[in-house]
Amino acid sequence: KMGRVPVPRSDSVRVAVRVRPFSQREKNSGSQCVISMHSGSVTIRDPKNEERVKTFTFDLTYWSHDGFQKDEDGVLIPSDPASKFAGQSDVFHDIGRGILDSAWRGYNATLLAYGQTGSGKSYSMTGFGTDKGLIPRVCEELFQTIEKQKGNLEPQVMFSMLEIYNEQIRDLLSRTKAPGGLRVREDQQLGFFVEGLKWVPCENYAQIEKLVEQGSKIRMTASTNMNASSSRSHMLIAIQFKQVFLDTALTKQSSINMVDLAGSERQRSSGSEGDRLREGSRVNLSLTSLGNVISALADLAMGKKVLHIPYRDSVLTKLLQSALGGNSRTTLIAALSPADICYEETLSTLRYAERAK
Ligand code: ADP
């Protein structure tokens, strides 16, 4: 967004790019790095054509390599002292804090992780074990701040967790599966909502931690039963946060939405069953509509004329309608592999992320 005329709300959509380290498989196959970063810019080069180089600029960039020249496996890492190693706490500091800040001020906040399967979406959102990602860190700090604020206000936290697979909604906090999935309804006042979705009141972080654990298990089992991969579904964690101020009885309400999106890789048609094909196009439908919505919002924020924001095109964009646009703050994290073998997908992720600026 640098260099453009500043207009109000231009910070309503922020885009971050995070490159993960090489996987063992990439190292073993002698993969080379096709990405380099310099402060806000990301450069990608075509491994088949050294002259094809593209540079993109983003609000935030995260580099995950600890060395600058060659790492211990001899993989060449472009030298760039400006791109420092970024760990989970750095990402939380920049992105998670902003989300919490919005929520406390009564604005809806949305965090989306986009990228091909294996690019680091779950790592950034959930993390692994003690190496916690944004979701646990945001929830943990929300309650830490609530503890400090108690006495001034009565906080209420309601938690929900769902999965969108094939444009069907599954409640990840409920063991009973609604045939055909839960339905999206529209209310004049509330906008779109999921009928019958479980909302669990939470009083501390431990409760949320447990719910996320349960929900993740249900998600894994469900995808195993369907002989599918959870990388084909979107996972949405939503928190309704209400503050009731004790002195004035005024209230502030906001929602925090955190989405681990389905893998963005194109579904190959060869050898696919009819089901897989339909599923593939539907996974992409949500991702495409999301891209269209965010891009329209970004244009709007830049003062461009936008006639229509296509929220109604997919389940995901319907559910996020009140959390994208208006006074809401949205952050898109684009997750990237550094490896040459992922070049095509990485380039397509960068293009998607660029549209959101
Ligand atoms: P996705 O959710 O996009 O399919 P994952 O989050 O599962 O991808 O990441 C794939 C692998 O890469 C995991 O083993 C994960 O631990 C590792 N990984 C991803 N991002 C990072 C990172 N920033 N730092 C260290 N390891 C990472």
Coordinates of C-alpha atoms and ligand atoms in Angstrom, one line a residue:
K1 CA 0.0 0.0 0.0
M2 CA 3.0 2.2 0.0
G3 CA 3.1 5.1 -2.3
R4 CA -0.7 5.4 -2.7
V5 CA -2.9 8.2 -1.5
P6 CA -3.9 7.4 2.1
V7 CA -7.6 7.2 2.5
P8 CA -9.6 6.2 5.6
R9 CA -9.8 2.5 6.3
S10 CA -6.9 1.7 4.0
D11 CA -5.6 -0.6 6.7
S12 CA -8.8 -2.7 6.7
V13 CA -7.1 -5.4 4.7
R14 CA -3.5 -6.3 5.5
V15 CA -1.5 -9.0 3.7
A16 CA 1.4 -10.9 5.2
V17 CA 3.6 -13.4 3.4
R18 CA 5.5 -16.1 5.3
V19 CA 8.0 -18.5 3.8
R20 CA 8.6 -21.7 5.6
P21 CA 11.9 -23.5 5.9
F22 CA 12.8 -26.3 3.5
S23 CA 11.2 -29.6 4.3
Q24 CA 13.5 -32.6 4.6
R25 CA 12.1 -33.9 1.3
E26 CA 12.9 -30.7 -0.4
K27 CA 16.4 -30.8 1.0
N28 CA 16.9 -34.4 0.0
S29 CA 15.9 -33.7 -3.5
G30 CA 18.4 -30.8 -3.7
S31 CA 15.8 -28.1 -4.0
Q32 CA 16.9 -24.6 -4.6
C33 CA 15.3 -21.5 -3.1
V34 CA 13.3 -19.4 -5.5
I35 CA 12.2 -16.7 -3.1
S36 CA 14.0 -13.8 -1.7
M37 CA 12.7 -11.1 0.6
H38 CA 13.7 -7.5 1.2
S39 CA 11.7 -5.6 3.8
G40 CA 8.2 -5.4 2.3
S41 CA 9.0 -7.0 -1.0
V42 CA 9.1 -10.6 -2.2
T43 CA 10.9 -11.7 -5.3
I44 CA 10.3 -15.0 -7.0
R45 CA 12.3 -16.4 -9.9
D46 CA 11.3 -19.1 -12.4
P47 CA 13.7 -22.0 -11.9
K48 CA 13.3 -22.9 -15.6
N49 CA 14.0 -19.4 -16.8
E50 CA 16.4 -17.3 -14.7
E51 CA 15.3 -14.1 -16.4
R52 CA 11.7 -14.5 -15.4
V53 CA 11.7 -12.7 -12.0
K54 CA 8.6 -11.1 -10.4
T55 CA 8.5 -8.8 -7.4
F56 CA 5.5 -8.2 -5.2
T57 CA 5.1 -5.9 -2.2
F58 CA 3.2 -6.7 0.9
D59 CA 2.4 -5.2 4.3
L60 CA 4.4 -7.8 6.2
T61 CA 6.9 -10.4 5.2
Y62 CA 8.3 -13.3 7.2
W63 CA 11.4 -15.2 6.4
S64 CA 12.0 -18.5 8.2
H65 CA 15.6 -19.2 7.3
D66 CA 18.2 -18.9 10.0
G67 CA 21.2 -18.7 7.7
F68 CA 21.9 -16.3 4.9
Q69 CA 24.2 -18.1 2.5
K70 CA 24.0 -21.8 2.5
D71 CA 22.3 -23.8 5.1
E72 CA 23.7 -27.0 6.6
D73 CA 22.5 -29.1 3.6
G74 CA 24.1 -26.8 1.2
V75 CA 20.9 -25.2 0.0
L76 CA 21.5 -21.7 -1.3
I77 CA 19.6 -19.1 0.6
P78 CA 19.6 -15.7 -1.0
S79 CA 21.6 -13.4 1.1
D80 CA 19.4 -10.7 2.6
P81 CA 20.2 -9.3 6.1
A82 CA 16.9 -7.4 6.0
S83 CA 15.0 -10.6 6.1
K84 CA 15.4 -11.9 9.5
F85 CA 14.2 -15.2 10.9
A86 CA 10.6 -14.8 12.1
G87 CA 9.3 -17.1 14.8
Q88 CA 5.7 -17.6 16.1
S89 CA 6.1 -14.9 18.6
D90 CA 7.2 -12.3 16.0
V91 CA 4.1 -13.2 13.9
F92 CA 1.9 -12.9 17.0
H93 CA 3.4 -9.6 17.9
D94 CA 2.6 -8.1 14.5
I95 CA -0.6 -9.8 13.6
G96 CA -2.2 -11.4 16.7
R97 CA -1.9 -8.2 18.8
G98 CA -3.7 -6.2 16.0
I99 CA -6.6 -8.7 16.0
L100 CA -7.0 -8.4 19.8
D101 CA -6.7 -4.7 19.6
S102 CA -9.5 -4.6 17.1
A103 CA -11.7 -6.9 19.2
W104 CA -11.2 -4.8 22.3
R105 CA -12.2 -1.7 20.4
G106 CA -15.3 -3.4 19.2
Y107 CA -14.3 -4.1 15.6
N108 CA -14.7 -7.5 14.0
A109 CA -11.4 -9.1 13.0
T110 CA -10.6 -11.8 10.5
L111 CA -7.5 -13.8 10.0
L112 CA -7.1 -16.0 7.0
A113 CA -4.3 -18.4 6.1
Y114 CA -4.0 -19.1 2.4
G115 CA -1.5 -21.4 0.5
Q116 CA -0.9 -24.8 -1.0
T117 CA -1.0 -27.9 1.2
G118 CA 2.2 -28.1 3.1
S119 CA 3.1 -24.4 2.8
G120 CA 2.7 -23.7 6.6
K121 CA -1.0 -22.6 7.1
S122 CA -1.6 -24.8 10.1
Y123 CA 1.8 -24.0 11.5
S124 CA 1.0 -20.3 11.4
M125 CA -2.6 -20.7 12.6
T126 CA -2.4 -23.6 15.1
G127 CA 1.3 -24.4 15.4
F128 CA 2.7 -27.6 16.7
G129 CA 2.8 -28.6 20.3
T130 CA 4.5 -25.9 22.3
D131 CA 5.4 -24.0 19.2
K132 CA 2.0 -22.3 19.3
G133 CA 0.6 -20.5 16.4
L134 CA -1.8 -17.5 16.2
I135 CA -5.0 -19.2 17.3
P136 CA -3.8 -20.4 20.7
R137 CA -1.8 -17.2 21.3
V138 CA -4.7 -14.9 20.4
C139 CA -7.1 -16.9 22.7
E140 CA -4.6 -17.0 25.5
E141 CA -3.9 -13.3 25.5
L142 CA -7.6 -12.5 25.2
F143 CA -8.1 -14.1 28.6
Q144 CA -5.0 -12.6 30.1
T145 CA -6.3 -9.2 29.2
I146 CA -9.8 -10.1 30.4
E147 CA -8.3 -11.0 33.8
K148 CA -6.7 -7.5 34.0
Q149 CA -9.9 -5.8 33.0
K150 CA -12.2 -7.6 35.4
G151 CA -13.9 -5.2 37.8
N152 CA -14.4 -2.7 35.1
L153 CA -16.3 -4.9 32.8
E154 CA -18.1 -8.1 32.4
P155 CA -16.7 -10.0 29.5
Q156 CA -18.5 -12.8 27.6
V157 CA -16.7 -15.1 25.3
M158 CA -18.6 -17.5 23.0
F159 CA -16.6 -20.0 21.0
S160 CA -17.5 -22.0 17.9
M161 CA -15.5 -24.2 15.5
L162 CA -16.7 -25.5 12.1
E163 CA -15.5 -27.0 8.9
I164 CA -16.6 -26.2 5.4
Y165 CA -16.1 -29.2 3.1
N166 CA -17.6 -29.3 -0.4
E167 CA -19.7 -26.2 0.5
Q168 CA -21.2 -28.1 3.4
I169 CA -20.9 -27.1 7.0
R170 CA -19.9 -29.4 9.8
D171 CA -20.0 -28.4 13.5
L172 CA -16.6 -29.5 14.9
L173 CA -17.9 -29.1 18.5
S174 CA -20.7 -31.6 18.0
R175 CA -20.4 -35.3 17.7
T176 CA -23.6 -35.7 15.8
K177 CA -23.3 -35.0 12.1
A178 CA -26.2 -33.2 10.5
P179 CA -27.0 -35.0 7.2
G180 CA -26.2 -32.7 4.4
G181 CA -24.5 -30.3 6.8
L182 CA -25.8 -27.4 8.8
R183 CA -27.7 -24.7 6.9
V184 CA -26.8 -21.1 6.4
R185 CA -29.7 -18.8 7.1
E186 CA -30.0 -15.1 6.7
D187 CA -31.4 -12.7 9.2
Q188 CA -32.3 -9.1 8.5
Q189 CA -30.4 -7.9 11.5
L190 CA -27.7 -10.6 12.1
G191 CA -26.9 -11.3 8.5
F192 CA -25.8 -14.8 7.7
F193 CA -25.6 -17.4 10.4
V194 CA -25.3 -21.1 10.8
E195 CA -28.5 -22.6 12.0
G196 CA -27.9 -25.0 15.0
L197 CA -24.2 -24.3 15.4
K198 CA -22.9 -24.9 18.9
W199 CA -21.6 -21.8 20.7
V200 CA -19.8 -22.6 23.9
P201 CA -19.4 -20.0 26.6
C202 CA -15.8 -19.9 27.8
E203 CA -14.3 -18.5 30.9
N204 CA -10.7 -19.3 30.5
Y205 CA -8.1 -20.3 27.9
A206 CA -7.9 -23.9 29.1
Q207 CA -11.5 -24.4 28.0
I208 CA -10.8 -23.1 24.5
E209 CA -7.7 -25.3 24.3
K210 CA -9.8 -28.3 25.1
L211 CA -12.4 -27.4 22.5
V212 CA -9.8 -26.9 19.8
E213 CA -8.3 -30.2 20.6
Q214 CA -11.7 -32.0 20.5
G215 CA -12.7 -30.1 17.3
S216 CA -9.4 -31.0 15.6
K217 CA -10.0 -34.7 16.4
I218 CA -13.5 -34.7 15.0
R219 CA -12.1 -33.0 11.9
M220 CA -9.4 -35.6 11.5
T221 CA -11.8 -38.5 12.0
A222 CA -14.3 -37.0 9.6
S223 CA -11.8 -36.6 6.8
T224 CA -10.4 -40.1 7.4
N225 CA -14.0 -41.6 7.2
M226 CA -14.6 -39.8 4.0
N227 CA -11.3 -40.9 2.7
A228 CA -10.4 -37.3 2.1
S229 CA -7.7 -35.0 3.4
S230 CA -8.5 -32.2 5.8
S231 CA -6.4 -30.1 3.5
R232 CA -9.5 -29.9 1.3
S233 CA -11.7 -28.3 3.9
H234 CA -11.7 -24.8 5.4
M235 CA -11.6 -24.6 9.2
L236 CA -13.2 -21.6 10.9
I237 CA -12.9 -20.7 14.5
A238 CA -15.2 -17.9 15.5
I239 CA -15.3 -16.1 18.9
Q240 CA -18.0 -13.7 19.9
F241 CA -16.6 -11.3 22.3
K242 CA -18.9 -9.0 24.3
Q243 CA -17.8 -6.4 26.9
V244 CA -20.4 -5.1 29.3
F245 CA -19.0 -2.0 31.1
L246 CA -20.1 -2.1 34.7
D247 CA -20.2 1.6 35.4
T248 CA -22.3 2.6 32.4
A249 CA -23.9 -0.7 31.4
L250 CA -22.8 0.1 27.8
T251 CA -21.7 -2.9 25.7
K252 CA -19.2 -3.4 23.0
Q253 CA -19.4 -6.5 20.7
S254 CA -17.0 -7.9 18.2
S255 CA -16.1 -11.2 16.6
I256 CA -12.7 -12.7 16.0
N257 CA -12.6 -15.1 13.0
M258 CA -9.7 -17.3 12.3
V259 CA -9.7 -19.4 9.1
D260 CA -7.3 -22.1 8.1
L261 CA -8.3 -22.3 4.4
A262 CA -8.3 -25.4 2.2
G263 CA -5.1 -26.0 0.2
S264 CA -5.0 -23.7 -2.8
E265 CA -3.4 -26.1 -5.2
R266 CA -5.3 -26.7 -8.3
Q267 CA -7.2 -30.0 -8.3
R268 CA -5.7 -32.1 -11.1
S269 CA -8.4 -33.6 -13.3
S270 CA -6.4 -36.7 -14.4
G271 CA -7.5 -39.8 -12.6
S272 CA -10.1 -37.9 -10.5
E273 CA -13.4 -39.5 -9.7
G274 CA -16.4 -37.4 -10.4
D275 CA -16.8 -36.6 -6.7
R276 CA -13.2 -35.4 -6.4
L277 CA -13.7 -33.2 -9.4
R278 CA -16.8 -31.6 -8.1
E279 CA -15.2 -31.2 -4.7
G280 CA -12.1 -29.7 -6.3
S281 CA -14.1 -27.1 -8.1
R282 CA -16.1 -26.3 -5.0
V283 CA -13.0 -25.9 -2.8
N284 CA -11.8 -23.5 -5.4
L285 CA -15.2 -21.8 -5.5
S286 CA -14.8 -20.7 -1.9
L287 CA -11.3 -19.6 -2.4
T288 CA -12.1 -17.8 -5.6
S289 CA -15.1 -16.0 -4.0
L290 CA -13.0 -15.1 -1.0
G291 CA -10.4 -13.6 -3.3
N292 CA -13.1 -11.6 -5.2
V293 CA -14.6 -10.3 -1.9
I294 CA -11.2 -9.3 -0.4
S295 CA -10.1 -7.8 -3.6
A296 CA -13.3 -5.7 -3.9
L297 CA -12.9 -4.6 -0.3
A298 CA -9.3 -3.6 -0.9
D299 CA -10.4 -1.6 -3.9
L300 CA -13.1 0.1 -1.8
A301 CA -10.6 0.9 0.9
M302 CA -8.4 2.5 -1.7
G303 CA -11.2 4.8 -2.7
K304 CA -12.1 2.9 -5.9
K305 CA -15.6 2.5 -7.0
V306 CA -17.0 -0.9 -6.2
L307 CA -20.6 -1.7 -7.3
H308 CA -21.0 -5.2 -5.8
I309 CA -19.2 -7.3 -3.2
P310 CA -20.0 -10.9 -4.0
Y311 CA -20.5 -12.3 -0.5
R312 CA -23.3 -14.6 -1.6
D313 CA -21.2 -16.6 -4.0
S314 CA -20.0 -19.2 -1.4
V315 CA -20.7 -20.5 2.1
L316 CA -17.4 -19.1 3.4
T317 CA -17.9 -15.6 2.2
K318 CA -21.5 -15.6 3.5
L319 CA -20.3 -16.6 6.9
L320 CA -17.6 -14.0 6.9
Q321 CA -19.8 -11.2 5.5
S322 CA -20.0 -9.3 8.8
A323 CA -16.4 -10.0 9.6
L324 CA -15.0 -8.7 6.3
G325 CA -15.7 -5.2 5.2
G326 CA -17.4 -2.4 7.2
N327 CA -15.3 -1.6 10.2
S328 CA -13.7 -5.0 10.2
R329 CA -10.0 -5.7 10.0
T330 CA -8.8 -8.5 7.8
T331 CA -5.4 -10.0 7.7
L332 CA -4.5 -12.6 5.0
I333 CA -1.4 -14.7 5.6
A334 CA 0.0 -16.2 2.4
A335 CA 2.0 -19.3 3.3
L336 CA 4.9 -20.2 0.8
S337 CA 7.3 -22.9 0.3
P338 CA 10.8 -21.6 -0.7
A339 CA 11.5 -24.5 -3.0
D340 CA 11.8 -24.5 -6.8
I341 CA 9.5 -27.6 -7.2
C342 CA 6.6 -25.5 -5.7
Y343 CA 7.3 -22.5 -8.1
E344 CA 3.9 -22.6 -10.0
E345 CA 1.8 -22.9 -6.8
T346 CA 3.9 -20.3 -5.0
L347 CA 3.5 -17.8 -7.8
S348 CA -0.2 -18.4 -7.9
T349 CA -0.3 -17.8 -4.1
L350 CA 1.6 -14.5 -4.5
R351 CA -0.8 -13.4 -7.2
Y352 CA -3.8 -14.2 -5.0
A353 CA -2.3 -12.3 -2.1
E354 CA -1.5 -9.4 -4.3
R355 CA -5.1 -9.0 -5.3
A356 CA -6.0 -8.6 -1.6
K357 CA -3.8 -5.5 -1.2
Ligands
ADP1 P1 -0.3 -26.6 5.6 O1 -1.2 -26.4 6.8 O2 -0.3 -25.4 4.7 O3 -0.7 -27.9 4.9 P2 1.7 -27.2 7.6 O4 1.4 -26.0 8.5 O5 1.2 -28.5 8.0 O6 1.2 -26.8 6.1 O7 3.3 -27.2 7.3 C1 4.0 -28.2 6.7 C2 5.2 -28.5 7.4 O8 6.1 -27.4 7.4 C3 5.0 -28.9 8.9 O9 5.8 -30.0 9.2 C4 5.4 -27.6 9.6 O10 5.9 -27.9 10.9 C5 6.5 -27.0 8.8 N1 6.4 -25.6 8.8 C6 5.6 -24.8 8.2 N2 5.8 -23.5 8.4 C7 6.9 -23.4 9.2 C8 7.6 -22.4 9.8 N3 7.3 -21.1 9.6 N4 8.7 -22.7 10.6 C9 9.0 -24.0 10.8 N5 8.4 -25.0 10.3 C10 7.3 -24.8 9.5

